[in-house]
JSON list of C-alpha atoms in Angstrom, two decimals:
[
{"chain": "A", "resi": 28, "resn": "GLU", "atom": "CA", "xyz": [12.21, 9.15, -10.18]},
{"chain": "A", "resi": 29, "resn": "LEU", "atom": "CA", "xyz": [9.20, 9.76, -7.80]},
{"chain": "A", "resi": 30, "resn": "LYS", "atom": "CA", "xyz": [11.06, 10.03, -4.11]},
{"chain": "A", "resi": 31, "resn": "VAL", "atom": "CA", "xyz": [8.34, 9.91, -0.87]},
{"chain": "A", "resi": 32, "resn": "GLU", "atom": "CA", "xyz": [9.68, 10.63, 2.23]},
{"chain": "A", "resi": 33, "resn": "GLN", "atom": "CA", "xyz": [7.85, 10.38, 5.51]},
{"chain": "A", "resi": 34, "resn": "ASN", "atom": "CA", "xyz": [9.06, 11.60, 9.34]},
{"chain": "A", "resi": 35, "resn": "PRO", "atom": "CA", "xyz": [9.48, 10.49, 11.83]},
{"chain": "A", "resi": 36, "resn": "LEU", "atom": "CA", "xyz": [9.68, 6.78, 11.05]},
{"chain": "A", "resi": 37, "resn": "PHE", "atom": "CA", "xyz": [9.04, 6.46, 14.97]},
{"chain": "A", "resi": 38, "resn": "LEU", "atom": "CA", "xyz": [6.30, 8.20, 16.42]},
{"chain": "A", "resi": 39, "resn": "SER", "atom": "CA", "xyz": [5.93, 7.89, 21.04]},
{"chain": "A", "resi": 40, "resn": "MET", "atom": "CA", "xyz": [3.40, 9.95, 21.86]},
{"chain": "A", "resi": 41, "resn": "GLN", "atom": "CA", "xyz": [1.98, 9.69, 25.20]},
{"chain": "A", "resi": 42, "resn": "GLU", "atom": "CA", "xyz": [-1.87, 9.62, 25.08]},
{"chain": "A", "resi": 43, "resn": "GLY", "atom": "CA", "xyz": [-3.57, 13.43, 24.91]},
{"chain": "A", "resi": 44, "resn": "LYS", "atom": "CA", "xyz": [-0.90, 15.34, 23.16]},
{"chain": "A", "resi": 45, "resn": "ASN", "atom": "CA", "xyz": [-1.00, 16.79, 19.77]},
{"chain": "A", "resi": 46, "resn": "TYR", "atom": "CA", "xyz": [1.75, 15.51, 16.90]},
{"chain": "A", "resi": 47, "resn": "THR", "atom": "CA", "xyz": [2.43, 16.10, 13.31]},
{"chain": "A", "resi": 48, "resn": "ILE", "atom": "CA", "xyz": [3.46, 12.98, 10.84]},
{"chain": "A", "resi": 49, "resn": "TYR", "atom": "CA", "xyz": [5.43, 15.19, 7.34]},
{"chain": "A", "resi": 50, "resn": "CYS", "atom": "CA", "xyz": [5.13, 13.65, 3.79]},
{"chain": "A", "resi": 51, "resn": "ASN", "atom": "CA", "xyz": [7.52, 15.16, 1.10]},
{"chain": "A", "resi": 52, "resn": "TYR", "atom": "CA", "xyz": [7.25, 13.98, -2.63]},
{"chain": "A", "resi": 53, "resn": "SER", "atom": "CA", "xyz": [9.88, 14.92, -4.96]},
{"chain": "A", "resi": 54, "resn": "THR", "atom": "CA", "xyz": [7.83, 15.90, -8.33]},
{"chain": "A", "resi": 55, "resn": "THR", "atom": "CA", "xyz": [4.66, 16.93, -9.07]},
{"chain": "A", "resi": 56, "resn": "SER", "atom": "CA", "xyz": [1.54, 15.30, -8.23]},
{"chain": "A", "resi": 57, "resn": "ASP", "atom": "CA", "xyz": [-1.86, 16.71, -7.85]},
{"chain": "A", "resi": 58, "resn": "ARG", "atom": "CA", "xyz": [-2.94, 14.20, -5.16]},
{"chain": "A", "resi": 59, "resn": "LEU", "atom": "CA", "xyz": [-1.60, 11.70, -2.28]},
{"chain": "A", "resi": 60, "resn": "TYR", "atom": "CA", "xyz": [-3.05, 9.18, -0.25]},
{"chain": "A", "resi": 61, "resn": "TRP", "atom": "CA", "xyz": [-2.84, 8.96, 4.02]},
{"chain": "A", "resi": 62, "resn": "TYR", "atom": "CA", "xyz": [-2.99, 4.75, 4.86]},
{"chain": "A", "resi": 63, "resn": "ARG", "atom": "CA", "xyz": [-3.33, 3.08, 8.68]},
{"chain": "A", "resi": 64, "resn": "GLN", "atom": "CA", "xyz": [-1.80, -0.53, 9.03]},
{"chain": "A", "resi": 65, "resn": "ASP", "atom": "CA", "xyz": [-2.79, -2.82, 11.99]},
{"chain": "A", "resi": 66, "resn": "PRO", "atom": "CA", "xyz": [0.21, -5.06, 12.91]},
{"chain": "A", "resi": 67, "resn": "GLY", "atom": "CA", "xyz": [-0.52, -8.45, 11.18]},
{"chain": "A", "resi": 68, "resn": "LYS", "atom": "CA", "xyz": [-3.77, -6.07, 9.08]},
{"chain": "A", "resi": 69, "resn": "SER", "atom": "CA", "xyz": [-3.48, -4.70, 5.43]},
{"chain": "A", "resi": 70, "resn": "LEU", "atom": "CA", "xyz": [-3.80, -1.56, 4.89]},
{"chain": "A", "resi": 71, "resn": "GLU", "atom": "CA", "xyz": [-6.47, 0.76, 5.76]},
{"chain": "A", "resi": 72, "resn": "SER", "atom": "CA", "xyz": [-7.73, 3.86, 3.47]},
{"chain": "A", "resi": 73, "resn": "LEU", "atom": "CA", "xyz": [-7.68, 6.71, 5.69]},
{"chain": "A", "resi": 74, "resn": "PHE", "atom": "CA", "xyz": [-8.25, 10.01, 3.35]},
{"chain": "A", "resi": 75, "resn": "VAL", "atom": "CA", "xyz": [-7.36, 10.96, -0.51]},
{"chain": "A", "resi": 76, "resn": "LEU", "atom": "CA", "xyz": [-6.23, 14.03, -0.54]},
{"chain": "A", "resi": 77, "resn": "LEU", "atom": "CA", "xyz": [-7.18, 15.74, -4.39]},
{"chain": "A", "resi": 78, "resn": "SER", "atom": "CA", "xyz": [-6.11, 19.04, -4.51]},
{"chain": "A", "resi": 79, "resn": "ASN", "atom": "CA", "xyz": [-3.72, 22.26, -3.20]},
{"chain": "A", "resi": 80, "resn": "GLY", "atom": "CA", "xyz": [-5.11, 22.69, 0.24]},
{"chain": "A", "resi": 81, "resn": "ALA", "atom": "CA", "xyz": [-6.89, 19.70, 0.21]},
{"chain": "A", "resi": 82, "resn": "VAL", "atom": "CA", "xyz": [-7.53, 19.44, 4.23]},
{"chain": "A", "resi": 83, "resn": "LYS", "atom": "CA", "xyz": [-9.56, 16.69, 5.46]},
{"chain": "A", "resi": 84, "resn": "GLN", "atom": "CA", "xyz": [-10.66, 15.10, 9.34]},
{"chain": "A", "resi": 85, "resn": "GLU", "atom": "CA", "xyz": [-11.60, 12.53, 10.71]},
{"chain": "A", "resi": 86, "resn": "GLY", "atom": "CA", "xyz": [-11.79, 11.92, 14.13]},
{"chain": "A", "resi": 87, "resn": "ARG", "atom": "CA", "xyz": [-8.63, 12.57, 16.51]},
{"chain": "A", "resi": 88, "resn": "LEU", "atom": "CA", "xyz": [-6.82, 12.90, 12.79]},
{"chain": "A", "resi": 89, "resn": "MET", "atom": "CA", "xyz": [-6.63, 15.66, 9.93]},
{"chain": "A", "resi": 90, "resn": "ALA", "atom": "CA", "xyz": [-4.78, 15.30, 6.80]},
{"chain": "A", "resi": 91, "resn": "SER", "atom": "CA", "xyz": [-3.27, 18.60, 4.15]},
{"chain": "A", "resi": 92, "resn": "LEU", "atom": "CA", "xyz": [-1.76, 18.63, 1.32]},
{"chain": "A", "resi": 93, "resn": "ASP", "atom": "CA", "xyz": [0.55, 20.78, -0.06]},
{"chain": "A", "resi": 94, "resn": "THR", "atom": "CA", "xyz": [1.30, 20.56, -3.74]},
{"chain": "A", "resi": 95, "resn": "LYS", "atom": "CA", "xyz": [3.76, 23.64, -4.01]},
{"chain": "A", "resi": 96, "resn": "ALA", "atom": "CA", "xyz": [5.76, 22.41, -1.74]},
{"chain": "A", "resi": 97, "resn": "ARG", "atom": "CA", "xyz": [5.26, 18.85, -2.27]},
{"chain": "A", "resi": 98, "resn": "LEU", "atom": "CA", "xyz": [4.03, 18.15, 1.19]},
{"chain": "A", "resi": 99, "resn": "SER", "atom": "CA", "xyz": [1.62, 16.01, 2.96]},
{"chain": "A", "resi": 100, "resn": "THR", "atom": "CA", "xyz": [1.28, 17.03, 7.04]},
{"chain": "A", "resi": 101, "resn": "LEU", "atom": "CA", "xyz": [-1.29, 14.13, 9.08]},
{"chain": "A", "resi": 102, "resn": "HIS", "atom": "CA", "xyz": [-1.89, 15.83, 12.80]},
{"chain": "A", "resi": 103, "resn": "ILE", "atom": "CA", "xyz": [-3.06, 14.15, 15.34]},
{"chain": "A", "resi": 104, "resn": "THR", "atom": "CA", "xyz": [-5.16, 15.49, 18.07]},
{"chain": "A", "resi": 105, "resn": "ALA", "atom": "CA", "xyz": [-5.03, 14.66, 21.36]},
{"chain": "A", "resi": 106, "resn": "ALA", "atom": "CA", "xyz": [-4.36, 11.46, 20.82]},
{"chain": "A", "resi": 107, "resn": "VAL", "atom": "CA", "xyz": [-5.24, 8.11, 22.57]},
{"chain": "A", "resi": 108, "resn": "HIS", "atom": "CA", "xyz": [-4.04, 4.49, 22.38]},
{"chain": "A", "resi": 109, "resn": "ASP", "atom": "CA", "xyz": [-6.57, 3.51, 19.48]},
{"chain": "A", "resi": 110, "resn": "LEU", "atom": "CA", "xyz": [-4.52, 5.38, 17.44]},
{"chain": "A", "resi": 111, "resn": "SER", "atom": "CA", "xyz": [-1.64, 3.88, 17.22]},
{"chain": "A", "resi": 112, "resn": "ALA", "atom": "CA", "xyz": [-1.04, 1.96, 14.32]},
{"chain": "A", "resi": 113, "resn": "THR", "atom": "CA", "xyz": [1.99, 2.22, 10.91]},
{"chain": "A", "resi": 114, "resn": "TYR", "atom": "CA", "xyz": [0.76, 5.31, 8.87]},
{"chain": "A", "resi": 115, "resn": "PHE", "atom": "CA", "xyz": [1.83, 5.24, 4.90]},
{"chain": "A", "resi": 116, "resn": "CYS", "atom": "CA", "xyz": [1.29, 8.30, 2.93]},
{"chain": "A", "resi": 117, "resn": "ALA", "atom": "CA", "xyz": [1.19, 7.44, -0.92]},
{"chain": "A", "resi": 118, "resn": "VAL", "atom": "CA", "xyz": [1.61, 9.66, -3.91]},
{"chain": "A", "resi": 119, "resn": "PRO", "atom": "CA", "xyz": [0.34, 8.62, -7.58]},
{"chain": "A", "resi": 120, "resn": "TYR", "atom": "CA", "xyz": [2.68, 8.37, -10.87]},
{"chain": "A", "resi": 121, "resn": "TYR", "atom": "CA", "xyz": [2.27, 7.24, -14.24]},
{"chain": "A", "resi": 122, "resn": "ASN", "atom": "CA", "xyz": [-1.05, 8.86, -14.66]},
{"chain": "A", "resi": 123, "resn": "ASN", "atom": "CA", "xyz": [-2.25, 8.32, -11.13]},
{"chain": "A", "resi": 124, "resn": "ASN", "atom": "CA", "xyz": [-2.42, 4.43, -11.88]},
{"chain": "A", "resi": 125, "resn": "ASP", "atom": "CA", "xyz": [0.63, 3.74, -9.64]},
{"chain": "A", "resi": 126, "resn": "MET", "atom": "CA", "xyz": [1.65, 4.56, -5.82]},
{"chain": "A", "resi": 127, "resn": "ARG", "atom": "CA", "xyz": [4.89, 5.17, -4.63]},
{"chain": "A", "resi": 128, "resn": "PHE", "atom": "CA", "xyz": [4.19, 5.12, -1.33]},
{"chain": "A", "resi": 129, "resn": "GLY", "atom": "CA", "xyz": [6.78, 6.54, 1.81]},
{"chain": "A", "resi": 130, "resn": "ALA", "atom": "CA", "xyz": [8.48, 3.68, 4.22]},
{"chain": "A", "resi": 131, "resn": "GLY", "atom": "CA", "xyz": [6.10, 4.52, 6.64]},
{"chain": "A", "resi": 132, "resn": "THR", "atom": "CA", "xyz": [5.17, 6.55, 9.97]},
{"chain": "A", "resi": 133, "resn": "ARG", "atom": "CA", "xyz": [5.54, 4.04, 13.13]},
{"chain": "A", "resi": 134, "resn": "LEU", "atom": "CA", "xyz": [2.88, 5.18, 16.60]},
{"chain": "A", "resi": 135, "resn": "THR", "atom": "CA", "xyz": [2.78, 4.30, 19.44]},
{"chain": "A", "resi": 136, "resn": "VAL", "atom": "CA", "xyz": [0.36, 6.40, 21.73]},
{"chain": "A", "resi": 137, "resn": "LYS", "atom": "CA", "xyz": [1.41, 5.07, 25.62]},
{"chain": "A", "resi": 138, "resn": "PRO", "atom": "CA", "xyz": [-1.47, 5.70, 28.51]},
{"chain": "B", "resi": 16, "resn": "GLU", "atom": "CA", "xyz": [-20.20, -5.44, 0.03]},
{"chain": "B", "resi": 17, "resn": "ALA", "atom": "CA", "xyz": [-16.95, -7.94, -0.27]},
{"chain": "B", "resi": 18, "resn": "GLY", "atom": "CA", "xyz": [-13.63, -6.23, -0.29]},
{"chain": "B", "resi": 19, "resn": "VAL", "atom": "CA", "xyz": [-10.27, -7.55, -1.57]},
{"chain": "B", "resi": 20, "resn": "VAL", "atom": "CA", "xyz": [-9.88, -11.34, -0.40]},
{"chain": "B", "resi": 21, "resn": "GLN", "atom": "CA", "xyz": [-6.49, -13.48, -1.05]},
{"chain": "B", "resi": 22, "resn": "SER", "atom": "CA", "xyz": [-5.40, -17.21, -0.31]},
{"chain": "B", "resi": 23, "resn": "PRO", "atom": "CA", "xyz": [-4.25, -18.60, 1.77]},
{"chain": "B", "resi": 24, "resn": "ARG", "atom": "CA", "xyz": [-2.87, -16.05, 4.74]},
{"chain": "B", "resi": 25, "resn": "TYR", "atom": "CA", "xyz": [-0.10, -17.40, 5.27]},
{"chain": "B", "resi": 26, "resn": "LYS", "atom": "CA", "xyz": [2.50, -20.05, 3.23]},
{"chain": "B", "resi": 27, "resn": "ILE", "atom": "CA", "xyz": [5.54, -21.80, 4.69]},
{"chain": "B", "resi": 28, "resn": "ILE", "atom": "CA", "xyz": [7.75, -22.96, 2.22]},
{"chain": "B", "resi": 29, "resn": "GLU", "atom": "CA", "xyz": [11.14, -24.29, 1.41]},
{"chain": "B", "resi": 30, "resn": "LYS", "atom": "CA", "xyz": [14.14, -22.92, -0.64]},
{"chain": "B", "resi": 31, "resn": "LYS", "atom": "CA", "xyz": [13.27, -23.62, -4.59]},
{"chain": "B", "resi": 32, "resn": "GLN", "atom": "CA", "xyz": [9.85, -24.38, -3.75]},
{"chain": "B", "resi": 33, "resn": "PRO", "atom": "CA", "xyz": [7.10, -22.92, -5.81]},
{"chain": "B", "resi": 34, "resn": "VAL", "atom": "CA", "xyz": [4.03, -20.93, -4.69]},
{"chain": "B", "resi": 35, "resn": "ALA", "atom": "CA", "xyz": [1.29, -19.47, -5.65]},
{"chain": "B", "resi": 36, "resn": "PHE", "atom": "CA", "xyz": [-1.26, -17.00, -4.29]},
{"chain": "B", "resi": 37, "resn": "TRP", "atom": "CA", "xyz": [-4.92, -15.93, -5.14]},
{"chain": "B", "resi": 38, "resn": "CYS", "atom": "CA", "xyz": [-6.31, -12.40, -5.56]},
{"chain": "B", "resi": 39, "resn": "ASN", "atom": "CA", "xyz": [-9.86, -11.54, -6.37]},
{"chain": "B", "resi": 40, "resn": "PRO", "atom": "CA", "xyz": [-10.88, -7.73, -6.01]},
{"chain": "B", "resi": 41, "resn": "ILE", "atom": "CA", "xyz": [-13.88, -6.68, -5.49]},
{"chain": "B", "resi": 42, "resn": "SER", "atom": "CA", "xyz": [-16.11, -6.38, -8.46]},
{"chain": "B", "resi": 43, "resn": "GLY", "atom": "CA", "xyz": [-16.37, -4.26, -10.94]},
{"chain": "B", "resi": 44, "resn": "HIS", "atom": "CA", "xyz": [-12.38, -3.72, -9.58]},
{"chain": "B", "resi": 45, "resn": "ASN", "atom": "CA", "xyz": [-10.32, -3.47, -13.39]},
{"chain": "B", "resi": 46, "resn": "THR", "atom": "CA", "xyz": [-7.41, -2.00, -12.19]},
{"chain": "B", "resi": 47, "resn": "LEU", "atom": "CA", "xyz": [-5.67, -5.60, -10.23]},
{"chain": "B", "resi": 48, "resn": "TYR", "atom": "CA", "xyz": [-2.23, -4.52, -7.94]},
{"chain": "B", "resi": 49, "resn": "TRP", "atom": "CA", "xyz": [0.03, -6.71, -6.95]},
{"chain": "B", "resi": 50, "resn": "TYR", "atom": "CA", "xyz": [2.63, -4.71, -4.07]},
{"chain": "B", "resi": 51, "resn": "LEU", "atom": "CA", "xyz": [5.84, -6.92, -1.98]},
{"chain": "B", "resi": 52, "resn": "GLN", "atom": "CA", "xyz": [5.76, -5.35, 1.51]},
{"chain": "B", "resi": 53, "resn": "ASN", "atom": "CA", "xyz": [8.95, -6.64, 3.65]},
{"chain": "B", "resi": 54, "resn": "LEU", "atom": "CA", "xyz": [9.06, -6.21, 7.44]},
{"chain": "B", "resi": 55, "resn": "GLY", "atom": "CA", "xyz": [9.53, -2.26, 8.28]},
{"chain": "B", "resi": 56, "resn": "GLN", "atom": "CA", "xyz": [8.58, -0.82, 5.22]},
{"chain": "B", "resi": 57, "resn": "GLY", "atom": "CA", "xyz": [5.93, -0.06, 2.23]},
{"chain": "B", "resi": 58, "resn": "PRO", "atom": "CA", "xyz": [4.59, -1.20, -0.64]},
{"chain": "B", "resi": 59, "resn": "GLU", "atom": "CA", "xyz": [6.16, -1.83, -3.18]},
{"chain": "B", "resi": 60, "resn": "LEU", "atom": "CA", "xyz": [3.91, -2.95, -6.68]},
{"chain": "B", "resi": 61, "resn": "LEU", "atom": "CA", "xyz": [5.12, -5.77, -9.09]},
{"chain": "B", "resi": 62, "resn": "ILE", "atom": "CA", "xyz": [2.64, -5.29, -11.38]},
{"chain": "B", "resi": 63, "resn": "ARG", "atom": "CA", "xyz": [-0.82, -4.00, -12.82]},
{"chain": "B", "resi": 64, "resn": "TYR", "atom": "CA", "xyz": [-3.64, -4.87, -14.70]},
{"chain": "B", "resi": 65, "resn": "GLU", "atom": "CA", "xyz": [-6.49, -2.95, -16.57]},
{"chain": "B", "resi": 66, "resn": "ASN", "atom": "CA", "xyz": [-9.13, -6.02, -17.28]},
{"chain": "B", "resi": 67, "resn": "GLU", "atom": "CA", "xyz": [-6.67, -8.71, -18.32]},
{"chain": "B", "resi": 68, "resn": "GLU", "atom": "CA", "xyz": [-3.53, -6.79, -19.62]},
{"chain": "B", "resi": 69, "resn": "ALA", "atom": "CA", "xyz": [-0.46, -6.56, -17.81]},
{"chain": "B", "resi": 70, "resn": "VAL", "atom": "CA", "xyz": [0.35, -2.52, -17.92]},
{"chain": "B", "resi": 71, "resn": "ASP", "atom": "CA", "xyz": [3.46, -1.94, -15.80]},
{"chain": "B", "resi": 72, "resn": "ASP", "atom": "CA", "xyz": [5.21, -5.34, -14.73]},
{"chain": "B", "resi": 73, "resn": "SER", "atom": "CA", "xyz": [8.27, -3.17, -14.65]},
{"chain": "B", "resi": 74, "resn": "GLN", "atom": "CA", "xyz": [9.38, -4.10, -10.92]},
{"chain": "B", "resi": 75, "resn": "LEU", "atom": "CA", "xyz": [8.20, -7.89, -11.93]},
{"chain": "B", "resi": 76, "resn": "PRO", "atom": "CA", "xyz": [11.91, -10.05, -10.69]},
{"chain": "B", "resi": 77, "resn": "LYS", "atom": "CA", "xyz": [10.67, -12.12, -13.93]},
{"chain": "B", "resi": 78, "resn": "ASP", "atom": "CA", "xyz": [13.43, -14.61, -14.00]},
{"chain": "B", "resi": 79, "resn": "ARG", "atom": "CA", "xyz": [11.54, -16.56, -11.05]},
{"chain": "B", "resi": 80, "resn": "PHE", "atom": "CA", "xyz": [8.10, -15.14, -10.84]},
{"chain": "B", "resi": 81, "resn": "SER", "atom": "CA", "xyz": [4.83, -14.81, -12.67]},
{"chain": "B", "resi": 82, "resn": "ALA", "atom": "CA", "xyz": [1.23, -13.09, -13.24]},
{"chain": "B", "resi": 83, "resn": "GLU", "atom": "CA", "xyz": [-1.88, -13.53, -14.98]},
{"chain": "B", "resi": 84, "resn": "ARG", "atom": "CA", "xyz": [-5.32, -12.14, -14.98]},
{"chain": "B", "resi": 85, "resn": "LEU", "atom": "CA", "xyz": [-7.65, -14.67, -16.62]},
{"chain": "B", "resi": 86, "resn": "LYS", "atom": "CA", "xyz": [-10.90, -12.99, -17.76]},
{"chain": "B", "resi": 87, "resn": "GLY", "atom": "CA", "xyz": [-9.86, -9.83, -16.42]},
{"chain": "B", "resi": 88, "resn": "VAL", "atom": "CA", "xyz": [-11.07, -10.43, -12.78]},
{"chain": "B", "resi": 89, "resn": "ASP", "atom": "CA", "xyz": [-9.25, -12.98, -10.35]},
{"chain": "B", "resi": 90, "resn": "SER", "atom": "CA", "xyz": [-5.38, -13.03, -10.19]},
{"chain": "B", "resi": 91, "resn": "THR", "atom": "CA", "xyz": [-2.86, -15.40, -9.93]},
{"chain": "B", "resi": 92, "resn": "LEU", "atom": "CA", "xyz": [1.31, -14.42, -8.72]},
{"chain": "B", "resi": 93, "resn": "LYS", "atom": "CA", "xyz": [3.72, -17.43, -8.98]},
{"chain": "B", "resi": 94, "resn": "ILE", "atom": "CA", "xyz": [7.58, -17.73, -7.60]},
{"chain": "B", "resi": 95, "resn": "GLN", "atom": "CA", "xyz": [9.26, -20.69, -9.05]},
{"chain": "B", "resi": 96, "resn": "PRO", "atom": "CA", "xyz": [11.31, -21.23, -7.60]},
{"chain": "B", "resi": 97, "resn": "ALA", "atom": "CA", "xyz": [10.99, -19.36, -4.26]},
{"chain": "B", "resi": 98, "resn": "GLU", "atom": "CA", "xyz": [14.71, -18.08, -2.57]},
{"chain": "B", "resi": 99, "resn": "LEU", "atom": "CA", "xyz": [15.26, -16.59, 1.15]},
{"chain": "B", "resi": 100, "resn": "GLY", "atom": "CA", "xyz": [14.66, -13.25, -0.06]},
{"chain": "B", "resi": 101, "resn": "ASP", "atom": "CA", "xyz": [11.39, -13.79, -1.27]},
{"chain": "B", "resi": 102, "resn": "SER", "atom": "CA", "xyz": [9.75, -13.73, 2.79]},
{"chain": "B", "resi": 103, "resn": "ALA", "atom": "CA", "xyz": [7.67, -10.98, 2.96]},
{"chain": "B", "resi": 104, "resn": "VAL", "atom": "CA", "xyz": [3.76, -10.02, 2.68]},
{"chain": "B", "resi": 105, "resn": "TYR", "atom": "CA", "xyz": [1.88, -10.13, -0.73]},
{"chain": "B", "resi": 106, "resn": "LEU", "atom": "CA", "xyz": [-1.05, -7.74, -0.86]},
{"chain": "B", "resi": 107, "resn": "CYS", "atom": "CA", "xyz": [-2.73, -7.81, -3.93]},
{"chain": "B", "resi": 108, "resn": "ALA", "atom": "CA", "xyz": [-5.30, -4.26, -4.08]},
{"chain": "B", "resi": 109, "resn": "SER", "atom": "CA", "xyz": [-7.78, -3.16, -6.30]},
{"chain": "B", "resi": 110, "resn": "SER", "atom": "CA", "xyz": [-10.13, -0.17, -8.01]},
{"chain": "B", "resi": 111, "resn": "ASN", "atom": "CA", "xyz": [-11.85, 1.56, -10.35]},
{"chain": "B", "resi": 112, "resn": "ALA", "atom": "CA", "xyz": [-11.27, 4.87, -12.02]},
{"chain": "B", "resi": 113, "resn": "ALA", "atom": "CA", "xyz": [-13.61, 5.26, -14.08]},
{"chain": "B", "resi": 114, "resn": "TRP", "atom": "CA", "xyz": [-14.75, 5.46, -10.35]},
{"chain": "B", "resi": 115, "resn": "GLY", "atom": "CA", "xyz": [-13.70, 9.23, -9.93]},
{"chain": "B", "resi": 116, "resn": "TYR", "atom": "CA", "xyz": [-10.20, 8.68, -7.72]},
{"chain": "B", "resi": 117, "resn": "ASN", "atom": "CA", "xyz": [-9.13, 5.46, -8.46]},
{"chain": "B", "resi": 118, "resn": "GLU", "atom": "CA", "xyz": [-8.13, 5.26, -4.59]},
{"chain": "B", "resi": 119, "resn": "GLN", "atom": "CA", "xyz": [-6.52, 1.67, -3.99]},
{"chain": "B", "resi": 120, "resn": "PHE", "atom": "CA", "xyz": [-7.99, -0.96, -2.04]},
{"chain": "B", "resi": 121, "resn": "PHE", "atom": "CA", "xyz": [-6.20, -3.60, -0.06]},
{"chain": "B", "resi": 122, "resn": "GLY", "atom": "CA", "xyz": [-6.50, -7.39, 0.48]},
{"chain": "B", "resi": 123, "resn": "PRO", "atom": "CA", "xyz": [-5.18, -8.59, 3.80]},
{"chain": "B", "resi": 124, "resn": "GLY", "atom": "CA", "xyz": [-1.70, -9.86, 2.22]},
{"chain": "B", "resi": 125, "resn": "THR", "atom": "CA", "xyz": [-0.78, -13.41, 2.26]},
{"chain": "B", "resi": 126, "resn": "ARG", "atom": "CA", "xyz": [2.26, -13.67, 4.24]},
{"chain": "B", "resi": 127, "resn": "LEU", "atom": "CA", "xyz": [5.81, -15.77, 2.46]},
{"chain": "B", "resi": 128, "resn": "THR", "atom": "CA", "xyz": [8.35, -17.44, 5.26]},
{"chain": "B", "resi": 129, "resn": "VAL", "atom": "CA", "xyz": [10.96, -19.33, 3.18]},
{"chain": "B", "resi": 130, "resn": "LEU", "atom": "CA", "xyz": [13.07, -21.78, 4.72]}
]
């Protein structure tokens, strides 16, 4: 059974600092998704990583995928308060039609 | 372009009562998903539809949950009777595998509280 593990589950950062969120998964997959969820809101797609070595950047967030290590990272550069949210990684299975989500990383950026 | 629409946004019911949630996917998306999200956790898939056909309902508690997708567009998820443990957010998502990498787009969810 596919397991997706994120760490840390809770992250409190100061504004301006850098940090990395990790997503490990247990079975072979050639793609991975990152989503953001604000409190009481739905999930917003951030990144779709489609191959080994894929790297995507949007603003202060950069995501990468290492399919051989079954690891994805979401790197935060010079955090700002607006980045406070819960971040989920998700790995597809069942012929890429279903997704298994990690438990989420709840990020709080303090001034 | 309109996103995934869900209603109601909030529902409070007493245990043993029935409840239904409605979802309208993004136009042209043939795949529709229902997820359950408990507080502080990631979404868990309940059922996936390809057009009208339920192709993965292995996680749907069939004794009390049912779903349908008439005409391959809108979908309804029903719980009868509801139990206290059903309190959660029910998310609907849609995708189109023909549009590349089958990215899923989520609706705002229905927050169910069972008293």
